Tab-separated table of N, CA and C in Angstrom:
chain	number	residue	atom	x	y	z
A	74	MET	N	-16.279	8.575	8.899
A	74	MET	CA	-16.069	6.765	9.037
A	74	MET	C	-14.992	7.147	8.875
A	75	LYS	N	-13.862	6.267	9.957
A	75	LYS	CA	-12.530	6.288	9.570
A	75	LYS	C	-12.144	5.403	8.700
A	76	TYR	N	-11.455	5.703	7.615
A	76	TYR	CA	-10.294	4.826	6.892
A	76	TYR	C	-9.623	3.713	7.054
A	77	LYS	N	-9.032	2.751	7.114
A	77	LYS	CA	-8.199	1.620	7.532
A	77	LYS	C	-7.532	1.804	6.520
A	78	ILE	N	-5.940	1.660	6.189
A	78	ILE	CA	-5.157	1.933	5.752
A	78	ILE	C	-4.252	0.411	6.053
A	79	LEU	N	-3.373	0.318	5.124
A	79	LEU	CA	-1.743	-1.097	5.432
A	79	LEU	C	-1.135	-0.169	4.869
A	80	ILE	N	-0.516	0.042	5.791
A	80	ILE	CA	1.192	0.536	5.016
A	80	ILE	C	1.931	-0.967	5.104
A	81	VAL	N	2.480	-1.226	3.564
A	81	VAL	CA	3.499	-2.318	3.341
A	81	VAL	C	4.511	-1.290	3.114
A	82	ASP	N	5.996	-1.687	3.687
A	82	ASP	CA	7.379	-1.021	3.081
A	82	ASP	C	8.252	-2.279	4.209
A	83	ASP	N	9.492	-1.691	3.379
A	83	ASP	CA	10.578	-2.338	4.397
A	83	ASP	C	11.670	-0.924	5.155
A	84	GLU	N	11.061	0.192	4.467
A	84	GLU	CA	11.784	1.313	5.139
A	84	GLU	C	11.491	1.709	6.148
A	85	PRO	N	12.478	1.397	7.349
A	85	PRO	CA	11.436	2.589	8.120
A	85	PRO	C	11.193	3.939	7.731
A	86	ASN	N	12.291	4.690	7.648
A	86	ASN	CA	12.034	6.477	7.293
A	86	ASN	C	10.329	5.980	7.033
A	87	ILE	N	9.808	5.687	5.938
A	87	ILE	CA	9.349	6.180	5.044
A	87	ILE	C	7.823	5.290	5.400
A	88	VAL	N	7.600	4.312	6.314
A	88	VAL	CA	6.615	3.547	6.941
A	88	VAL	C	6.238	4.827	8.295
A	89	MET	N	7.518	5.728	8.838
A	89	MET	CA	7.064	6.507	9.888
A	89	MET	C	6.753	7.881	9.479
A	90	SER	N	6.590	8.675	8.305
A	90	SER	CA	6.394	9.459	7.807
A	90	SER	C	4.494	8.736	7.150
A	91	LEU	N	4.842	8.157	6.529
A	91	LEU	CA	3.349	7.737	6.333
A	91	LEU	C	2.426	7.612	7.023
A	92	GLU	N	2.777	6.917	8.391
A	92	GLU	CA	1.986	6.947	9.503
A	92	GLU	C	1.343	8.052	9.858
A	93	TYR	N	2.761	8.880	10.077
A	93	TYR	CA	2.087	10.153	10.675
A	93	TYR	C	1.532	11.067	9.843
A	94	ALA	N	1.788	10.654	8.541
A	94	ALA	CA	0.864	11.766	8.164
A	94	ALA	C	-0.612	11.015	7.873
A	95	PHE	N	-0.336	9.716	7.943
A	95	PHE	CA	-2.436	9.568	7.800
A	95	PHE	C	-3.051	9.300	8.688
A	96	LYS	N	-2.425	8.957	10.233
A	96	LYS	CA	-3.166	9.168	11.201
A	96	LYS	C	-3.524	10.829	11.765
A	97	LYS	N	-3.179	11.312	11.217
A	97	LYS	CA	-3.313	13.226	10.989
A	97	LYS	C	-4.528	13.476	10.531
A	98	GLN	N	-5.049	12.652	9.329
A	98	GLN	CA	-6.216	12.455	8.539
A	98	GLN	C	-6.824	11.123	8.851
A	99	ASP	N	-6.482	11.088	10.346
A	99	ASP	CA	-7.592	11.039	10.913
A	99	ASP	C	-7.960	8.437	10.511
A	100	PHE	N	-6.663	8.036	9.666
A	100	PHE	CA	-7.234	6.690	9.367
A	100	PHE	C	-6.553	6.166	10.851
A	101	GLU	N	-7.011	4.763	10.440
A	101	GLU	CA	-6.692	3.447	11.400
A	101	GLU	C	-5.028	3.446	10.117
A	102	VAL	N	-4.386	3.191	10.893
A	102	VAL	CA	-2.852	3.162	10.604
A	102	VAL	C	-2.469	1.053	10.669
A	103	PHE	N	-1.999	0.255	9.815
A	103	PHE	CA	-1.827	-0.835	9.841
A	103	PHE	C	0.175	-0.807	9.394
A	104	ILE	N	0.822	-1.019	10.024
A	104	ILE	CA	2.282	-1.306	9.345
A	104	ILE	C	2.566	-2.996	9.390
A	105	ALA	N	3.132	-3.344	8.174
A	105	ALA	CA	3.510	-4.506	7.988
A	105	ALA	C	5.278	-4.387	6.973
A	106	ARG	N	6.518	-4.811	7.741
A	106	ARG	CA	7.499	-4.241	7.183
A	106	ARG	C	7.942	-5.698	5.903
A	107	ASP	N	7.398	-6.484	5.468
A	107	ASP	CA	7.000	-7.296	4.473
A	107	ASP	C	5.848	-7.553	3.911
A	108	GLY	N	5.945	-8.842	2.412
A	108	GLY	CA	4.640	-9.005	2.396
A	108	GLY	C	3.795	-9.920	3.349
A	109	SER	N	5.302	-11.144	4.076
A	109	SER	CA	5.013	-11.926	4.774
A	109	SER	C	3.746	-11.597	6.191
A	110	GLU	N	4.631	-10.198	6.267
A	110	GLU	CA	3.908	-9.785	7.486
A	110	GLU	C	2.418	-9.186	6.931
A	111	ALA	N	2.745	-8.356	5.653
A	111	ALA	CA	1.005	-7.820	5.813
A	111	ALA	C	0.272	-9.305	5.289
A	112	LEU	N	0.343	-10.293	4.531
A	112	LEU	CA	-0.196	-11.208	4.414
A	112	LEU	C	-1.876	-11.794	5.959
A	113	GLU	N	-0.040	-11.774	6.656
A	113	GLU	CA	-0.682	-11.649	8.061
A	113	GLU	C	-1.398	-11.300	8.736
A	114	LEU	N	-1.905	-10.049	8.589
A	114	LEU	CA	-2.315	-8.882	9.157
A	114	LEU	C	-3.306	-8.698	8.125
A	115	LEU	N	-3.778	-9.194	7.382
A	115	LEU	CA	-4.725	-9.618	5.855
A	115	LEU	C	-5.849	-10.322	6.717
A	116	LYS	N	-5.106	-11.387	7.680
A	116	LYS	CA	-6.284	-12.588	8.199
A	116	LYS	C	-6.834	-12.039	9.324
A	117	LEU	N	-6.405	-11.136	9.888
A	117	LEU	CA	-7.552	-10.229	11.132
A	117	LEU	C	-8.088	-8.916	11.186
A	118	SER	N	-8.041	-8.544	9.825
A	118	SER	CA	-8.201	-6.916	9.271
A	118	SER	C	-8.692	-7.262	7.909
A	119	THR	N	-9.829	-5.955	7.790
A	119	THR	CA	-9.760	-6.009	5.654
A	119	THR	C	-9.806	-4.279	6.178
A	120	PRO	N	-8.743	-4.027	5.394
A	120	PRO	CA	-8.234	-2.457	4.920
A	120	PRO	C	-9.175	-1.938	3.902
A	121	ASP	N	-9.470	-0.743	4.172
A	121	ASP	CA	-9.638	-0.436	2.482
A	121	ASP	C	-8.949	-0.234	1.662
A	122	ILE	N	-7.713	0.105	1.786
A	122	ILE	CA	-6.923	0.051	0.840
A	122	ILE	C	-5.627	-0.486	1.416
A	123	VAL	N	-4.538	-0.478	0.199
A	123	VAL	CA	-3.465	-1.173	0.817
A	123	VAL	C	-2.621	-0.161	0.199
A	124	LEU	N	-1.236	0.188	0.982
A	124	LEU	CA	-0.334	0.869	0.632
A	124	LEU	C	0.625	0.457	0.377
A	125	LEU	N	1.460	-0.440	-0.532
A	125	LEU	CA	2.443	-1.986	-1.082
A	125	LEU	C	3.628	-1.255	-1.646
A	126	ASP	N	5.152	-1.623	-1.281
A	126	ASP	CA	6.362	-1.459	-1.689
A	126	ASP	C	6.213	-2.921	-2.457
A	127	ILE	N	6.901	-2.915	-3.731
A	127	ILE	CA	7.461	-3.886	-4.597
A	127	ILE	C	8.508	-5.071	-4.030
A	128	MET	N	9.485	-3.795	-3.898
A	128	MET	CA	10.213	-4.577	-3.419
A	128	MET	C	10.853	-4.583	-2.041
A	129	MET	N	10.538	-6.437	-1.350
A	129	MET	CA	11.107	-6.550	-0.199
A	129	MET	C	11.182	-7.538	0.339
A	130	PRO	N	12.098	-8.191	1.247
A	130	PRO	CA	12.411	-9.445	1.610
A	130	PRO	C	11.055	-10.374	1.456
A	131	ASN	N	11.213	-11.569	1.446
A	131	ASN	CA	10.712	-12.715	1.735
A	131	ASN	C	9.216	-12.788	0.454
A	132	VAL	N	8.451	-11.604	0.977
A	132	VAL	CA	7.568	-12.135	0.024
A	132	VAL	C	7.237	-10.843	-1.177
A	133	ASP	N	7.209	-10.581	-2.045
A	133	ASP	CA	7.622	-9.223	-2.588
A	133	ASP	C	5.693	-8.269	-3.141
A	134	GLY	N	5.812	-7.537	-3.228
A	134	GLY	CA	4.522	-6.372	-3.353
A	134	GLY	C	3.568	-7.112	-4.695
A	135	TYR	N	4.635	-7.866	-5.745
A	135	TYR	CA	4.051	-8.280	-6.538
A	135	TYR	C	2.798	-9.670	-5.979
A	136	GLN	N	3.434	-10.752	-5.298
A	136	GLN	CA	3.130	-11.993	-4.311
A	136	GLN	C	1.589	-11.632	-3.981
A	137	THR	N	1.986	-10.036	-3.160
A	137	THR	CA	0.971	-10.057	-1.726
A	137	THR	C	-0.160	-9.645	-2.489
A	138	LEU	N	-0.584	-8.718	-3.675
A	138	LEU	CA	-1.456	-8.218	-4.965
A	138	LEU	C	-1.333	-9.360	-5.459
A	139	LYS	N	-1.443	-10.651	-5.843
A	139	LYS	CA	-2.002	-11.156	-6.428
A	139	LYS	C	-3.152	-12.653	-5.219
A	140	HIS	N	-2.265	-12.175	-4.130
A	140	HIS	CA	-3.154	-12.847	-2.869
A	140	HIS	C	-4.521	-12.255	-2.598
A	141	ILE	N	-3.900	-11.054	-2.381
A	141	ILE	CA	-5.043	-9.802	-2.065
A	141	ILE	C	-6.094	-10.134	-3.004
A	142	LYS	N	-5.502	-10.299	-4.282
A	142	LYS	CA	-6.686	-10.448	-5.249
A	142	LYS	C	-8.088	-11.386	-5.835
A	143	SER	N	-7.079	-12.105	-4.894
A	143	SER	CA	-7.455	-14.042	-4.792
A	143	SER	C	-8.132	-14.337	-3.665
A	144	THR	N	-8.839	-13.520	-2.535
A	144	THR	CA	-9.438	-13.446	-1.556
A	144	THR	C	-10.402	-12.915	-1.397
A	145	ALA	N	-11.738	-13.503	-1.738
A	145	ALA	CA	-12.367	-12.528	-2.036
A	145	ALA	C	-13.287	-12.309	-0.725
A	146	SER	N	-12.639	-12.118	0.826
A	146	SER	CA	-12.812	-10.950	1.676
A	146	SER	C	-12.088	-10.113	1.519
A	147	LEU	N	-11.482	-9.544	0.383
A	147	LEU	CA	-10.441	-8.683	0.318
A	147	LEU	C	-10.786	-8.189	-0.981
A	148	GLU	N	-12.075	-8.454	-1.838
A	148	GLU	CA	-12.198	-7.829	-2.515
A	148	GLU	C	-12.455	-6.256	-3.199
A	149	ALA	N	-12.768	-6.045	-2.003
A	149	ALA	CA	-13.324	-4.076	-1.998
A	149	ALA	C	-11.784	-3.915	-1.437
A	150	THR	N	-10.789	-4.072	-0.783
A	150	THR	CA	-9.306	-3.224	-0.909
A	150	THR	C	-8.975	-2.393	-2.237
A	151	LYS	N	-8.786	-1.905	-1.557
A	151	LYS	CA	-8.058	-1.083	-2.864
A	151	LYS	C	-6.262	-1.382	-2.393
A	152	VAL	N	-5.634	-1.549	-4.162
A	152	VAL	CA	-4.038	-1.670	-3.289
A	152	VAL	C	-3.217	-0.359	-4.926
A	153	VAL	N	-2.754	0.043	-3.535
A	153	VAL	CA	-1.903	1.043	-4.662
A	153	VAL	C	-0.135	0.615	-4.103
A	154	PHE	N	0.009	0.472	-5.165
A	154	PHE	CA	2.023	0.530	-5.037
A	154	PHE	C	2.155	1.644	-5.056
A	155	LEU	N	3.642	2.012	-3.821
A	155	LEU	CA	4.871	2.737	-3.637
A	155	LEU	C	6.241	2.206	-3.743
A	156	THR	N	6.641	2.236	-5.003
A	156	THR	CA	8.132	2.127	-5.472
A	156	THR	C	8.528	2.969	-6.111
A	157	ALA	N	9.653	2.269	-6.000
A	157	ALA	CA	11.036	2.375	-6.678
A	157	ALA	C	11.202	2.254	-8.520
A	158	LYS	N	10.765	1.302	-8.099
A	158	LYS	CA	10.242	0.679	-9.742
A	158	LYS	C	9.392	1.480	-10.242
A	159	ASN	N	10.459	1.990	-11.386
A	159	ASN	CA	10.057	4.151	-12.271
A	159	ASN	C	9.810	2.878	-14.246
A	160	LYS	N	10.082	1.705	-14.266
A	160	LYS	CA	10.189	1.553	-15.255
A	160	LYS	C	8.718	1.439	-16.532
A	161	ALA	N	8.549	1.924	-17.821
A	161	ALA	CA	6.866	1.487	-18.245
A	161	ALA	C	6.568	-0.137	-17.656
A	162	SER	N	7.238	-1.005	-18.263
A	162	SER	CA	7.071	-1.798	-18.270
A	162	SER	C	6.647	-2.877	-16.219
A	163	ASP	N	7.319	-1.661	-15.106
A	163	ASP	CA	6.322	-1.839	-13.496
A	163	ASP	C	5.869	-1.674	-13.592
A	164	ILE	N	5.430	-0.527	-14.028
A	164	ILE	CA	4.089	0.191	-14.475
A	164	ILE	C	3.281	-0.611	-14.349
A	165	GLU	N	3.041	-0.864	-15.767
A	165	GLU	CA	1.922	-1.569	-16.687
A	165	GLU	C	1.904	-3.154	-16.270
A	166	LYS	N	3.034	-3.533	-15.614
A	166	LYS	CA	2.942	-5.018	-14.870
A	166	LYS	C	2.137	-4.676	-13.812
A	167	GLY	N	2.631	-3.949	-12.777
A	167	GLY	CA	1.915	-3.451	-11.524
A	167	GLY	C	0.137	-3.421	-11.943
A	168	LEU	N	-0.254	-2.288	-12.729
A	168	LEU	CA	-1.703	-2.566	-12.899
A	168	LEU	C	-2.216	-3.461	-13.615
A	169	ASN	N	-1.389	-4.247	-14.606
A	169	ASN	CA	-1.608	-6.141	-15.707
A	169	ASN	C	-1.904	-6.659	-13.778
A	170	LEU	N	-1.527	-6.631	-12.890
A	170	LEU	CA	-1.710	-7.548	-11.273
A	170	LEU	C	-3.390	-7.005	-11.086
A	171	GLY	N	-3.312	-5.589	-11.353
A	171	GLY	CA	-4.651	-5.407	-10.498
A	171	GLY	C	-4.785	-3.857	-9.271
A	172	ALA	N	-3.921	-3.420	-9.712
A	172	ALA	CA	-3.051	-2.469	-8.472
A	172	ALA	C	-3.814	-1.443	-8.956
A	173	ASP	N	-4.844	-0.427	-8.788
A	173	ASP	CA	-5.404	0.862	-8.302
A	173	ASP	C	-4.791	1.808	-8.675
A	174	LYS	N	-3.507	2.071	-8.227
A	174	LYS	CA	-2.590	3.345	-8.862
A	174	LYS	C	-1.170	2.556	-8.383
A	175	TYR	N	-0.151	3.685	-9.439
A	175	TYR	CA	0.905	2.775	-9.014
A	175	TYR	C	1.862	4.377	-8.932
A	176	LEU	N	2.060	4.935	-8.284
A	176	LEU	CA	3.402	5.824	-7.210
A	176	LEU	C	4.449	5.387	-7.724
A	177	ILE	N	5.422	6.321	-7.203
A	177	ILE	CA	6.775	6.092	-7.826
A	177	ILE	C	7.648	7.268	-6.422
A	178	LYS	N	8.535	6.508	-6.004
A	178	LYS	CA	9.644	6.713	-5.222
A	178	LYS	C	10.444	7.398	-6.012
A	179	PRO	N	10.978	8.740	-5.383
A	179	PRO	CA	10.845	9.474	-3.956
A	179	PRO	C	9.278	9.850	-4.332
A	180	PHE	N	8.271	10.649	-2.686
A	180	PHE	CA	7.819	10.905	-3.144
A	180	PHE	C	6.924	12.159	-1.958
A	181	SER	N	6.112	13.172	-2.334
A	181	SER	CA	5.353	14.024	-1.243
A	181	SER	C	4.604	13.471	-0.560
A	182	VAL	N	4.468	13.540	0.146
A	182	VAL	CA	3.738	12.859	1.550
A	182	VAL	C	2.374	13.526	1.427
A	183	LYS	N	2.238	14.504	1.036
A	183	LYS	CA	1.234	15.392	0.936
A	183	LYS	C	0.516	14.590	-0.227
A	184	LYS	N	0.912	14.396	-1.699
A	184	LYS	CA	0.712	13.628	-3.152
A	184	LYS	C	0.210	12.960	-1.647
A	185	ILE	N	0.589	12.357	-2.222
A	185	ILE	CA	0.579	10.534	-1.556
A	185	ILE	C	-0.959	10.392	-1.140
A	186	VAL	N	-0.719	11.000	0.092
A	186	VAL	CA	-2.039	11.562	0.980
A	186	VAL	C	-3.106	11.722	0.270
A	187	ALA	N	-3.435	12.906	-0.616
A	187	ALA	CA	-4.345	13.602	-1.659
A	187	ALA	C	-4.426	12.801	-2.849
A	188	GLU	N	-4.003	11.411	-3.292
A	188	GLU	CA	-4.323	10.643	-3.915
A	188	GLU	C	-4.853	9.392	-3.504
A	189	ILE	N	-5.044	9.213	-1.770
A	189	ILE	CA	-5.561	7.963	-1.931
A	189	ILE	C	-6.826	8.280	-1.314
A	190	LEU	N	-6.654	9.337	-0.535
A	190	LEU	CA	-7.894	10.248	0.029
A	190	LEU	C	-8.797	10.274	-1.624
A	191	GLN	N	-8.375	10.881	-2.060
A	191	GLN	CA	-9.245	10.755	-4.066
A	191	GLN	C	-9.689	9.500	-4.362
A	192	LEU	N	-8.314	8.245	-4.459
A	192	LEU	CA	-9.710	7.193	-4.562
A	192	LEU	C	-10.093	6.441	-3.281
A	193	LEU	N	-10.564	6.934	-2.683
A	193	LEU	CA	-11.281	6.119	-0.818
A	193	LEU	C	-12.720	6.936	-1.044
A	194	THR	N	-12.286	8.072	-2.315
A	194	THR	CA	-14.192	8.801	-1.948
A	194	THR	C	-14.473	8.955	-3.885
């Protein structure tokens, strides 16, 4: 089975490296540059997992996560925050809002892929 991942981040270099790594793992990869783009994509497709930055223009990661968690068709979709916000209060907020995992930037692409695969299997 081919997993679908939606990568939501406004930093092109991060998106490129993650997209490449997940395509190598045979994922179907979707890209959104901010939360509002992600919400539009989520109307058309249901990914298995969303890799989500918090600090983005327009709609931030917290708002995007709230929308995902309140949408019945997305209830099986896992959400992983990948963000530079590394205070304990940030991590607690993200997990309390329903994130399945909270990962900190900077990161190892290899580690991110391993964490995502572990969450999906």
